């Protein structure tokens, strides 16, 4: 299961990097607002080196948890009918689902470690 998590993490990081960079280049988004995405990508990729150890999996768990909360917040802020910010709802829903799946994969890996 760790091999699946490794592949999933790499694919997610590449997609998040490309999409966040596209948003930065094609919109007037203030660049520091994207720094947390790039830090999360770096943490996920760095934790891949430590994934065979418990602290690597816990770092993955914390990072996937952070990303799940972040995308949850962004998604539901845009779903608010009082705010006219419905752009990118489908993309945010997809990112939220991917982050939750990453969280589940890490949980399965951690569960497999316990006797």
Coordinates of C-alpha atoms in Angstrom, one line a residue:
X1 CA 0.0 0.0 0.0
X2 CA 3.0 2.3 0.6
X3 CA 3.9 2.0 -3.1
X4 CA 0.3 3.2 -4.1
X5 CA 0.6 6.1 -1.7
X6 CA 4.0 7.1 -3.2
X7 CA 2.6 7.1 -6.7
X8 CA -0.6 8.9 -5.6
X9 CA 1.4 11.6 -3.8
X10 CA 3.7 12.2 -6.7
X11 CA 0.8 12.5 -9.2
X12 CA -1.1 14.8 -6.8
X13 CA 1.9 17.0 -6.2
X14 CA 2.5 17.4 -9.9
X15 CA -1.1 18.3 -10.6
X16 CA -1.3 20.7 -7.7
X17 CA 1.9 22.4 -8.8
X18 CA 0.7 22.8 -12.4
X19 CA -2.7 24.0 -11.5
X20 CA -1.5 26.5 -8.8
X21 CA 1.1 27.8 -11.2
X22 CA -1.5 28.2 -13.9
X23 CA -3.7 30.1 -11.6
X24 CA -0.9 32.4 -10.6
X25 CA 0.1 33.1 -14.2
X26 CA -3.4 33.6 -15.6
X27 CA -5.1 35.5 -12.8
X28 CA -4.2 38.4 -10.6
X29 CA -3.9 36.3 -7.5
X30 CA -1.6 37.7 -4.9
X31 CA 1.4 35.3 -5.0
X32 CA 1.9 34.8 -1.2
X33 CA -1.6 33.2 -1.1
X34 CA -0.1 30.3 -3.1
X35 CA 2.9 29.8 -0.8
X36 CA 1.1 27.4 1.4
X37 CA 0.3 25.1 -1.6
X38 CA 4.0 25.0 -2.5
X39 CA 5.0 24.4 1.1
X40 CA 2.5 21.5 1.2
X41 CA 3.9 20.1 -2.0
X42 CA 7.4 20.3 -0.7
X43 CA 6.4 18.5 2.6
X44 CA 4.6 15.8 0.8
X45 CA 7.5 15.1 -1.5
X46 CA 10.0 15.3 1.3
X47 CA 8.0 12.9 3.4
X48 CA 8.2 10.3 0.6
X49 CA 11.8 9.8 1.5
X50 CA 10.7 8.9 5.1
X51 CA 7.6 7.0 4.2
X52 CA 8.9 3.6 5.4
X53 CA 9.2 5.1 8.9
X54 CA 6.4 6.2 11.2
X55 CA 7.3 9.8 11.3
X56 CA 7.2 10.0 7.5
X57 CA 3.7 8.6 7.5
X58 CA 2.7 11.0 10.3
X59 CA 4.1 14.0 8.3
X60 CA 2.1 12.8 5.3
X61 CA -1.0 12.4 7.5
X62 CA -0.6 16.0 8.8
X63 CA 0.0 17.4 5.4
X64 CA -3.0 15.6 3.8
X65 CA -5.1 16.7 6.7
X66 CA -4.1 20.3 6.2
X67 CA -4.8 20.1 2.5
X68 CA -8.2 18.5 3.1
X69 CA -9.2 21.3 5.5
X70 CA -7.9 24.0 3.1
X71 CA -9.8 22.7 0.1
X72 CA -12.9 22.1 2.2
X73 CA -12.8 25.7 3.2
X74 CA -12.2 27.0 -0.3
X75 CA -14.9 24.9 -1.8
X76 CA -17.6 25.8 0.7
X77 CA -16.7 29.5 0.6
X78 CA -17.4 29.4 -3.2
X79 CA -20.6 27.5 -2.7
X80 CA -22.0 30.3 -0.5
X81 CA -24.9 31.9 -2.3
X82 CA -24.3 35.2 -0.7
X83 CA -20.8 35.5 -2.2
X84 CA -20.5 35.6 -6.0
X85 CA -17.4 33.5 -6.2
X86 CA -18.6 30.3 -7.9
X87 CA -15.7 30.0 -10.3
X88 CA -13.6 26.9 -10.0
X89 CA -16.1 25.0 -7.8
X90 CA -15.6 21.8 -9.8
X91 CA -11.8 22.0 -9.6
X92 CA -11.9 22.7 -5.9
X93 CA -14.3 19.7 -5.3
X94 CA -11.9 17.5 -7.2
X95 CA -8.9 18.8 -5.2
X96 CA -10.9 18.3 -2.0
X97 CA -11.7 14.7 -2.9
X98 CA -8.1 14.0 -3.9
X99 CA -6.9 15.3 -0.5
X100 CA -9.4 13.2 1.4
X101 CA -8.3 10.2 -0.6
X102 CA -4.7 10.9 0.3
X103 CA -5.7 11.1 3.9
X104 CA -7.5 7.8 3.7
X105 CA -4.5 6.1 2.0
X106 CA -2.1 7.3 4.7
X107 CA -4.6 6.0 7.3
X108 CA -4.7 2.6 5.7
X109 CA -0.9 2.5 5.7
X110 CA -0.8 3.5 9.3
X111 CA -3.4 0.9 10.1
X112 CA -1.4 -1.8 8.4
X113 CA 1.6 -1.0 10.7
X114 CA -0.3 -1.8 13.9
X115 CA -0.3 -5.4 15.0

